[in-house]
Coordinates of N, CA, C and O in Angstrom, one line a residue:
M1 N 25.1 71.7 -25.2 CA 26.0 73.0 -25.0 C 26.9 72.4 -23.9 O 26.4 72.1 -22.7
L2 N 28.3 73.0 -24.0 CA 29.3 72.4 -23.0 C 29.5 73.7 -22.4 O 30.0 74.8 -22.9
V3 N 29.2 73.7 -20.9 CA 29.3 74.8 -19.9 C 30.6 74.8 -19.2 O 31.4 75.7 -19.1
S4 N 30.8 73.4 -18.8 CA 32.1 73.3 -17.9 C 32.3 71.8 -18.2 O 31.7 71.0 -18.8
A5 N 33.6 71.7 -17.8 CA 34.2 70.2 -18.2 C 34.7 69.5 -16.8 O 35.5 68.5 -17.0
G6 N 34.6 70.0 -15.6 CA 35.1 69.1 -14.4 C 34.2 68.0 -14.2 O 32.9 68.2 -14.1
S7 N 34.8 66.6 -14.3 CA 33.8 65.6 -14.0 C 33.7 65.2 -12.6 O 34.4 65.6 -11.7
A8 N 32.4 64.6 -12.2 CA 32.2 64.3 -10.7 C 33.2 63.0 -10.4 O 33.5 62.4 -11.3
P9 N 33.5 63.0 -9.1 CA 34.2 61.9 -8.6 C 33.9 60.5 -9.2 O 34.7 59.6 -9.3
D10 N 32.6 60.1 -9.4 CA 32.0 58.9 -9.7 C 32.3 58.6 -11.3 O 31.7 57.6 -11.8
G11 N 32.7 59.6 -12.1 CA 33.0 59.6 -13.5 C 31.7 59.9 -14.1 O 31.7 59.5 -15.4
S12 N 30.8 60.5 -13.5 CA 29.6 61.0 -14.2 C 29.9 62.1 -15.2 O 30.8 62.8 -15.1
A13 N 29.0 62.5 -15.8 CA 29.0 63.7 -16.7 C 29.5 64.8 -15.9 O 29.1 65.2 -14.9
P14 N 30.3 65.7 -16.6 CA 30.6 67.1 -16.0 C 29.4 67.9 -15.9 O 28.5 67.8 -16.7
R15 N 29.3 68.7 -14.8 CA 28.2 69.5 -14.7 C 28.1 70.6 -15.9 O 29.2 71.0 -16.4
G16 N 27.2 70.7 -16.4 CA 26.9 71.7 -17.4 C 26.9 71.0 -18.9 O 26.6 71.7 -20.0
L17 N 27.3 69.7 -18.9 CA 27.0 69.1 -20.2 C 25.9 68.6 -20.3 O 25.3 67.7 -19.8
R18 N 25.1 69.3 -21.4 CA 23.9 68.7 -21.8 C 23.8 68.0 -22.9 O 24.3 68.2 -23.9
I19 N 23.0 66.8 -22.8 CA 22.7 65.9 -24.0 C 21.4 66.0 -24.3 O 20.6 66.2 -23.3
G20 N 21.0 65.7 -25.4 CA 19.7 65.6 -25.8 C 19.4 66.9 -26.8 O 18.4 66.5 -27.6
A21 N 20.0 68.1 -26.6 CA 19.8 69.2 -27.4 C 20.5 69.1 -28.8 O 20.1 69.8 -29.6
A22 N 21.4 68.3 -28.9 CA 22.3 68.1 -30.0 C 21.5 67.7 -31.3 O 22.1 67.8 -32.6
R23 N 20.4 66.9 -31.1 CA 19.8 66.4 -32.2 C 19.3 67.3 -33.3 O 19.6 67.1 -34.5
S24 N 19.1 68.6 -32.9 CA 18.6 69.6 -33.8 C 19.6 70.2 -34.4 O 19.4 71.2 -35.3
V25 N 20.9 70.2 -34.0 CA 22.0 70.9 -34.6 C 22.8 70.2 -35.7 O 22.9 68.9 -35.8
D26 N 23.0 70.9 -36.8 CA 23.8 70.3 -37.9 C 25.3 69.9 -37.2 O 26.0 70.7 -36.9
R27 N 25.6 68.6 -37.1 CA 26.7 68.0 -36.5 C 27.9 68.4 -37.1 O 28.8 68.0 -36.6
R28 N 27.7 68.6 -38.5 CA 28.9 68.7 -39.2 C 29.5 70.3 -39.1 O 30.4 70.7 -39.5
G29 N 28.6 71.2 -38.8 CA 29.1 72.7 -38.7 C 29.3 73.1 -37.3 O 29.9 72.2 -36.4
P30 N 29.3 74.4 -37.0 CA 29.8 75.1 -35.8 C 29.0 74.6 -34.5 O 29.4 74.8 -33.3
G31 N 27.8 74.0 -34.5 CA 27.2 73.6 -33.5 C 27.5 72.3 -32.8 O 27.0 72.0 -31.7
R32 N 28.4 71.4 -33.4 CA 28.8 70.4 -33.0 C 29.6 70.5 -32.1 O 30.5 71.5 -31.7
L33 N 29.7 69.6 -30.9 CA 30.5 69.7 -29.6 C 31.8 69.3 -30.0 O 32.2 68.1 -30.4
P34 N 32.8 70.2 -30.2 CA 34.1 69.8 -30.6 C 34.9 69.0 -29.6 O 34.8 69.2 -28.4
G35 N 35.7 68.1 -29.9 CA 36.5 67.3 -28.9 C 35.8 66.3 -28.2 O 36.4 65.8 -27.2
V36 N 34.7 66.1 -28.7 CA 33.9 64.9 -27.8 C 33.9 63.6 -28.7 O 33.3 63.6 -29.7
Q37 N 34.2 62.6 -28.1 CA 34.3 61.2 -28.6 C 33.7 60.2 -27.8 O 33.6 60.5 -26.5
L38 N 32.9 59.4 -28.3 CA 32.1 58.3 -27.5 C 32.7 56.9 -27.5 O 33.2 56.6 -28.4
V39 N 32.5 56.3 -26.4 CA 32.6 54.8 -26.2 C 31.5 54.0 -25.7 O 30.8 54.6 -24.6
V40 N 31.1 53.1 -26.4 CA 30.0 52.6 -25.9 C 30.2 51.2 -25.3 O 30.9 50.2 -25.8
G41 N 29.7 50.9 -24.1 CA 29.8 49.6 -23.4 C 28.8 48.7 -23.4 O 27.6 49.2 -23.4
L42 N 29.1 47.6 -23.6 CA 28.0 46.6 -24.1 C 28.1 45.5 -23.2 O 29.2 44.9 -22.9
G43 N 27.0 45.0 -22.4 CA 26.8 43.9 -21.8 C 25.7 43.0 -22.3 O 24.8 43.5 -23.0
S44 N 25.8 41.7 -22.3 CA 24.8 40.8 -23.0 C 24.8 39.4 -22.4 O 25.8 39.0 -21.8
A45 N 23.7 38.8 -22.7 CA 23.5 37.6 -22.3 C 24.1 36.7 -23.6 O 24.2 37.2 -24.7
R46 N 24.5 35.6 -23.2 CA 25.0 34.6 -24.4 C 23.9 34.4 -25.6 O 22.6 34.3 -25.0
G47 N 24.2 34.4 -26.7 CA 23.1 34.3 -27.6 C 22.3 35.6 -28.0 O 21.2 35.5 -28.7
V48 N 22.7 36.7 -27.6 CA 21.9 37.9 -27.7 C 21.9 38.2 -29.3 O 22.6 37.8 -30.1
A49 N 20.6 38.7 -29.8 CA 20.4 38.9 -31.1 C 20.9 40.1 -31.4 O 20.9 41.1 -30.9
A50 N 21.5 40.4 -32.7 CA 22.1 41.4 -33.2 C 21.0 42.6 -33.4 O 21.4 43.7 -33.0
A51 N 19.9 42.2 -33.7 CA 18.8 43.0 -33.9 C 18.5 43.8 -32.5 O 18.1 45.0 -32.3
A52 N 18.5 43.0 -31.5 CA 18.5 43.5 -30.1 C 19.3 44.5 -29.6 O 19.0 45.6 -29.0
V53 N 20.5 44.4 -30.0 CA 21.6 45.1 -29.8 C 21.5 46.6 -30.6 O 21.7 47.7 -30.0
V54 N 21.3 46.3 -31.8 CA 21.0 47.5 -32.7 C 19.9 48.5 -32.2 O 20.1 49.6 -32.1
A55 N 18.7 47.7 -31.7 CA 17.6 48.7 -31.4 C 18.0 49.3 -30.0 O 17.7 50.5 -30.0
L56 N 18.6 48.8 -29.2 CA 18.8 49.5 -27.9 C 19.9 50.5 -28.1 O 19.7 51.6 -27.6
L57 N 20.9 50.0 -28.9 CA 21.9 51.2 -29.2 C 21.6 52.4 -29.8 O 21.6 53.6 -29.5
D58 N 20.8 52.1 -31.0 CA 20.0 53.2 -31.6 C 19.1 54.0 -30.8 O 19.0 55.3 -30.8
G59 N 18.5 53.3 -29.8 CA 17.5 54.2 -29.0 C 18.1 54.9 -28.0 O 17.6 56.0 -27.8
V60 N 19.2 54.3 -27.5 CA 19.9 55.1 -26.6 C 20.7 56.4 -27.1 O 20.4 57.5 -26.6
L61 N 21.2 56.2 -28.3 CA 21.8 57.4 -28.9 C 20.7 58.3 -29.3 O 21.1 59.7 -29.0
H62 N 19.7 58.0 -29.9 CA 18.6 59.0 -30.2 C 17.9 59.6 -29.2 O 17.9 60.8 -29.0
A63 N 17.7 58.9 -27.8 CA 17.0 59.5 -26.8 C 17.9 60.5 -26.1 O 17.6 61.6 -25.5
H64 N 19.3 60.5 -26.2 CA 20.2 61.4 -25.6 C 20.9 62.4 -26.7 O 21.7 63.0 -26.5
G65 N 20.2 62.1 -27.8 CA 20.8 63.3 -29.0 C 22.3 63.2 -29.3 O 22.9 63.9 -29.7
L66 N 22.8 61.9 -29.4 CA 24.1 61.5 -29.8 C 24.1 60.9 -31.1 O 23.1 60.4 -31.6
D67 N 25.3 61.2 -31.7 CA 25.5 60.8 -33.2 C 26.3 59.5 -33.2 O 27.3 59.6 -32.6
A68 N 26.0 58.5 -33.8 CA 26.7 57.2 -34.1 C 28.2 57.7 -34.6 O 29.0 56.8 -34.3
G69 N 28.2 58.6 -35.4 CA 29.3 59.0 -36.0 C 30.5 59.3 -34.9 O 31.6 59.3 -35.4
D70 N 30.0 59.9 -33.7 CA 30.9 60.1 -32.7 C 31.4 59.0 -31.8 O 32.3 59.1 -31.1
V71 N 30.9 57.7 -32.2 CA 31.3 56.6 -31.4 C 32.8 56.3 -32.0 O 32.9 55.9 -33.2
R72 N 33.7 56.2 -31.2 CA 35.1 55.9 -31.4 C 35.3 54.2 -31.3 O 36.1 53.8 -31.9
A73 N 34.7 53.7 -30.1 CA 35.0 52.5 -29.9 C 33.8 51.6 -29.1 O 32.9 52.4 -28.6
Y74 N 33.8 50.5 -29.1 CA 32.8 49.5 -28.5 C 33.7 48.6 -27.3 O 34.8 48.2 -27.9
A75 N 33.3 48.4 -26.2 CA 33.8 47.8 -25.5 C 32.8 46.7 -24.5 O 31.7 47.1 -24.3
S76 N 33.5 45.4 -24.0 CA 32.6 44.8 -23.2 C 33.5 43.8 -22.4 O 34.7 44.0 -22.4
I77 N 33.0 43.0 -21.9 CA 33.9 41.8 -21.0 C 34.4 40.9 -22.0 O 34.0 40.6 -22.9
D78 N 35.6 40.4 -21.5 CA 36.5 39.4 -22.5 C 35.5 38.0 -23.0 O 35.8 37.5 -23.9
R79 N 34.8 37.7 -22.1 CA 33.9 36.7 -22.3 C 33.0 36.6 -23.5 O 32.4 35.6 -23.9
R80 N 32.8 38.2 -23.8 CA 31.8 38.1 -25.0 C 32.6 38.5 -26.4 O 32.1 39.2 -27.2
A81 N 34.1 38.4 -26.2 CA 34.9 38.7 -27.6 C 34.3 38.3 -28.9 O 34.5 38.7 -29.9
G82 N 33.9 37.1 -28.7 CA 33.3 36.3 -30.0 C 31.8 36.1 -30.2 O 31.4 35.4 -30.8
E83 N 31.1 36.8 -29.2 CA 29.6 36.8 -29.3 C 29.1 37.4 -30.6 O 29.2 38.3 -30.9
P84 N 28.4 36.5 -31.4 CA 27.9 36.7 -32.8 C 27.1 38.0 -32.9 O 27.2 38.9 -33.7
G85 N 26.2 38.2 -31.8 CA 25.2 39.3 -32.0 C 25.8 40.4 -31.7 O 25.5 41.4 -32.5
L86 N 26.8 40.5 -30.9 CA 27.5 41.7 -30.5 C 28.3 42.2 -31.7 O 28.4 43.4 -32.3
L87 N 29.0 41.2 -32.2 CA 30.0 41.6 -33.3 C 29.3 41.9 -34.6 O 29.6 43.1 -35.2
A88 N 28.1 41.4 -34.8 CA 27.3 41.8 -36.1 C 26.8 43.0 -35.9 O 26.7 44.0 -36.7
A89 N 26.3 43.5 -34.7 CA 25.7 44.8 -34.5 C 26.5 45.9 -34.5 O 26.1 46.9 -35.1
I90 N 28.0 45.7 -34.3 CA 28.7 46.9 -34.4 C 29.6 46.7 -35.6 O 30.6 47.7 -35.7
A91 N 29.5 45.7 -36.4 CA 30.5 45.5 -37.6 C 30.3 46.8 -38.3 O 29.1 47.4 -38.4
P92 N 31.6 47.3 -38.9 CA 32.7 46.7 -39.1 C 33.8 46.9 -37.9 O 34.9 46.7 -37.9
A93 N 33.2 47.7 -36.8 CA 34.0 48.2 -35.8 C 34.6 46.9 -34.9 O 34.1 45.8 -35.2
R94 N 35.8 47.1 -34.3 CA 36.2 46.0 -33.5 C 35.6 46.2 -32.0 O 35.3 47.4 -31.7
L95 N 35.5 45.1 -31.2 CA 35.1 45.1 -29.9 C 36.3 45.0 -29.0 O 37.1 44.0 -28.9
R96 N 36.4 46.1 -28.2 CA 37.5 45.9 -27.2 C 37.1 45.2 -26.0 O 35.9 45.4 -25.4
T97 N 37.8 44.3 -25.3 CA 37.5 43.6 -24.3 C 38.3 43.7 -23.1 O 39.5 43.9 -23.2
Y98 N 37.6 43.6 -22.0 CA 38.5 43.7 -20.5 C 38.1 42.4 -19.8 O 37.0 42.0 -19.6
P99 N 39.1 41.9 -18.9 CA 38.8 40.9 -18.1 C 37.7 41.2 -16.9 O 37.9 42.5 -16.5
A100 N 37.1 40.5 -16.4 CA 36.0 40.8 -15.3 C 36.8 41.4 -14.2 O 36.1 42.5 -13.5
A101 N 38.0 41.1 -13.7 CA 38.5 41.7 -12.5 C 39.0 43.2 -12.9 O 38.9 44.1 -12.0
A102 N 39.4 43.4 -14.2 CA 39.7 45.0 -14.5 C 38.4 45.8 -14.5 O 38.4 46.9 -14.1
L103 N 37.1 45.2 -15.1 CA 35.9 45.9 -14.9 C 35.4 46.2 -13.6 O 35.0 47.3 -13.4
D104 N 35.6 45.1 -12.7 CA 35.3 45.2 -11.3 C 36.0 46.3 -10.6 O 35.4 46.9 -9.5
A105 N 37.2 46.6 -11.1 CA 37.8 47.8 -10.4 C 37.6 49.2 -10.7 O 37.8 50.2 -10.1
V106 N 36.7 49.1 -11.7 CA 36.2 50.4 -12.2 C 35.1 51.0 -11.4 O 33.9 50.4 -11.3
D107 N 35.1 52.2 -10.8 CA 33.9 52.7 -10.0 C 32.8 53.2 -11.0 O 33.0 53.9 -11.8
V108 N 31.7 52.6 -10.7 CA 30.4 52.9 -11.6 C 29.3 53.4 -10.6 O 29.2 52.9 -9.5
P109 N 28.4 54.3 -11.1 CA 27.5 54.7 -10.5 C 26.1 53.7 -10.1 O 25.4 53.6 -9.3
N110 N 26.1 52.5 -11.0 CA 25.2 51.5 -11.0 C 25.6 50.1 -10.7 O 25.3 49.2 -11.7
P111 N 26.4 49.8 -9.6 CA 26.8 48.3 -9.7 C 25.7 47.6 -9.3 O 24.8 47.8 -8.8
S112 N 26.0 46.2 -9.7 CA 24.8 45.3 -9.5 C 25.4 43.9 -9.1 O 26.2 43.2 -9.5
E113 N 25.0 43.4 -7.8 CA 25.4 42.2 -7.3 C 24.8 40.9 -8.3 O 25.5 39.9 -8.3
R114 N 23.8 41.2 -9.0 CA 23.3 40.2 -9.9 C 24.2 40.1 -11.0 O 24.5 38.9 -11.6
V115 N 24.8 41.0 -11.8 CA 25.7 41.0 -12.7 C 27.0 40.4 -11.9 O 27.6 39.6 -12.6
R116 N 27.3 40.7 -10.9 CA 28.5 40.1 -10.2 C 28.5 38.5 -10.1 O 29.4 37.8 -10.3
A117 N 27.3 38.1 -9.7 CA 26.9 36.8 -9.5 C 27.2 35.9 -10.8 O 27.5 34.8 -10.9
V118 N 26.9 36.6 -12.0 CA 26.9 35.9 -13.3 C 28.3 36.3 -14.1 O 28.9 35.3 -14.8
A119 N 28.7 37.4 -13.9 CA 30.0 37.8 -14.6 C 31.3 38.2 -13.9 O 32.4 38.4 -14.5
A120 N 31.1 37.9 -12.5 CA 32.3 38.1 -11.6 C 32.8 39.6 -11.6 O 34.0 39.8 -11.4
T121 N 31.9 40.6 -12.1 CA 32.3 42.0 -11.8 C 30.7 42.7 -11.5 O 29.8 42.2 -12.0
R122 N 30.9 43.7 -11.0 CA 29.7 44.4 -10.5 C 29.0 45.2 -11.6 O 28.0 45.6 -11.7
S123 N 29.9 45.2 -12.8 CA 29.2 46.1 -14.0 C 30.0 45.6 -15.2 O 31.3 45.3 -15.2
V124 N 29.3 45.5 -16.4 CA 29.8 45.3 -17.5 C 29.8 46.5 -18.2 O 30.9 47.1 -19.0
A125 N 28.5 47.0 -18.8 CA 28.3 48.1 -19.7 C 29.0 49.2 -19.3 O 29.7 50.0 -20.1
E126 N 28.8 49.8 -18.1 CA 29.2 51.0 -17.5 C 30.7 50.9 -17.3 O 31.6 51.8 -17.8
A127 N 31.2 49.9 -16.7 CA 32.6 49.7 -16.5 C 33.6 49.6 -17.8 O 34.5 50.1 -18.0
A128 N 33.0 49.0 -18.8 CA 33.4 48.7 -20.1 C 33.7 50.0 -21.0 O 34.7 50.4 -21.5
A129 N 32.5 50.8 -20.9 CA 32.6 52.1 -21.6 C 33.7 52.9 -20.9 O 34.4 53.5 -21.6
L130 N 33.7 53.1 -19.6 CA 34.8 53.9 -18.9 C 36.1 53.4 -19.1 O 37.1 54.1 -19.4
A131 N 36.4 51.8 -19.1 CA 37.7 51.3 -19.2 C 38.2 51.7 -20.8 O 39.3 52.0 -20.9
G132 N 37.1 51.5 -21.6 CA 37.7 51.8 -22.9 C 38.0 53.2 -23.3 O 38.8 53.5 -24.0
A133 N 37.1 54.2 -22.7 CA 37.4 55.7 -22.9 C 38.8 55.8 -22.1 O 39.6 56.8 -22.7
R134 N 39.0 55.3 -21.1 CA 40.4 55.7 -20.4 C 41.5 55.1 -21.1 O 42.4 55.8 -21.3
E135 N 41.1 53.8 -21.8 CA 42.5 53.3 -22.7 C 42.6 54.2 -23.6 O 43.8 54.6 -24.2
L136 N 41.5 54.8 -24.4 CA 41.7 55.7 -25.7 C 42.3 56.8 -25.1 O 43.2 57.6 -25.8
A137 N 42.0 57.3 -24.1 CA 42.4 58.8 -23.6 C 43.9 58.6 -23.3 O 44.7 59.5 -23.6
G138 N 44.6 57.6 -22.7 CA 45.8 57.3 -22.4 C 46.5 58.3 -21.7 O 45.9 58.9 -20.7
S139 N 47.5 59.1 -22.1 CA 48.1 60.1 -21.5 C 47.9 61.5 -22.1 O 48.8 62.4 -22.0
T140 N 46.7 61.5 -22.9 CA 46.5 62.8 -23.6 C 46.1 64.0 -22.7 O 45.9 65.1 -23.2
G141 N 45.6 63.5 -21.6 CA 44.9 64.6 -20.7 C 43.4 64.7 -21.1 O 42.7 65.5 -20.4
A142 N 42.8 63.9 -21.8 CA 41.6 64.0 -22.2 C 40.7 63.5 -20.8 O 41.2 62.6 -20.0
R143 N 39.6 64.1 -20.5 CA 38.7 63.9 -19.5 C 37.7 62.9 -19.9 O 37.3 62.9 -20.9
V144 N 37.4 61.8 -18.8 CA 36.7 60.6 -19.1 C 35.5 60.7 -18.3 O 35.7 61.0 -17.2
F145 N 34.2 60.4 -18.6 CA 33.3 60.3 -17.8 C 32.0 59.5 -18.5 O 32.1 59.5 -19.5
L146 N 31.3 59.1 -17.4 CA 30.1 58.3 -17.8 C 29.1 59.3 -18.4 O 28.5 60.0 -17.5
L147 N 28.6 59.4 -19.6 CA 27.6 60.3 -20.1 C 26.4 59.7 -20.1 O 25.3 60.4 -19.8
V148 N 26.0 58.5 -20.4 CA 24.8 57.8 -20.2 C 24.9 56.5 -19.6 O 25.5 55.6 -19.9
P149 N 24.4 56.5 -18.3 CA 24.3 55.2 -17.6 C 23.7 54.2 -18.3 O 23.0 54.3 -19.2
K150 N 23.8 52.8 -17.6 CA 23.4 51.7 -18.4 C 21.6 51.6 -18.7 O 21.1 52.2 -17.8
S151 N 21.4 51.3 -19.8 CA 20.2 51.0 -20.3 C 20.1 49.6 -20.6 O 20.8 48.9 -21.2
V152 N 18.9 48.9 -20.2 CA 18.6 47.6 -20.3 C 17.7 47.2 -21.5 O 16.6 47.9 -21.4
G153 N 17.9 46.5 -22.2 CA 17.2 45.8 -23.4 C 16.8 44.5 -23.3 O 17.1 43.9 -22.4
E154 N 16.6 43.8 -24.5 CA 16.3 42.3 -24.6 C 17.7 41.6 -24.7 O 18.3 41.6 -25.7
R155 N 18.1 41.3 -23.3 CA 19.4 40.6 -23.5 C 20.6 41.3 -23.6 O 21.6 40.6 -23.9
V156 N 20.5 42.7 -23.7 CA 21.5 43.5 -23.7 C 21.6 44.9 -22.9 O 20.5 45.2 -22.5
T157 N 22.8 45.2 -22.5 CA 22.7 46.5 -21.7 C 23.9 47.3 -22.5 O 24.9 46.9 -22.8
V158 N 23.5 48.7 -22.5 CA 24.4 49.7 -23.1 C 24.6 50.8 -22.2 O 23.7 51.2 -21.5
A159 N 25.7 51.4 -22.2 CA 26.1 52.6 -21.6 C 27.2 53.3 -22.4 O 27.7 52.8 -23.2
V160 N 27.1 54.5 -22.2 CA 28.1 55.5 -23.1 C 28.9 56.3 -22.2 O 28.6 57.2 -21.4
A161 N 30.3 56.3 -22.6 CA 31.3 57.1 -21.6 C 31.7 58.1 -22.9 O 31.6 57.8 -24.1
A162 N 32.2 59.3 -22.4 CA 32.7 60.3 -23.3 C 34.2 60.8 -23.0 O 34.4 60.7 -21.9
L163 N 34.9 61.0 -23.8 CA 36.2 61.7 -23.7 C 36.2 63.0 -24.1 O 35.4 63.3 -25.4
L164 N 36.7 64.0 -23.4 CA 36.5 65.4 -23.9 C 38.0 65.7 -24.1 O 39.0 65.5 -23.1
D165 N 38.3 66.1 -25.0 CA 39.9 66.6 -25.3 C 40.2 67.4 -24.2 O 39.5 68.6 -23.6
A166 N 41.4 67.6 -23.9 CA 42.1 68.3 -23.0 C 42.2 69.7 -23.6 O 42.4 69.8 -24.8
P167 N 42.1 70.8 -22.7 CA 42.1 72.2 -23.2 C 43.4 72.4 -23.7 O 44.4 72.0 -23.3
C168 N 43.5 73.3 -24.7 CA 44.8 73.9 -25.3 C 45.5 74.6 -24.5 O 44.8 75.3 -23.7

């Protein structure tokens, strides 16, 4: 249920946006949250298995009552642009990618020095989700925020950002 739409300064979910309750609602009917689109950020180790990506992604969406049909884009760091496991897991969708420097400039709630040592950015999944959502929002006035912080699986990390349509 959407109660308010002002996002916090760190890009986290607006107060009053509840996730998890939507699973029991017929998402095609009037109970669906109108104007909400999702962007999934993906971080991974080289050689990640598609099954590991699918398992974590499905688990995250299910745990938070989110519908895969609301995912508008997938995003990651540019060095994973050709990663077979990521590409197979999201097929036929396209993977949006961003340079490490662009991702490092995104303010995220869970930066990691360990990730920075490996990928030259403090965040991949959270930053890519937010960067992808901001790119899609463009100048539409849509609000962007991190809906689900990073979750770590077997050689893969997933985070989910959301875009809320601008009020009419």
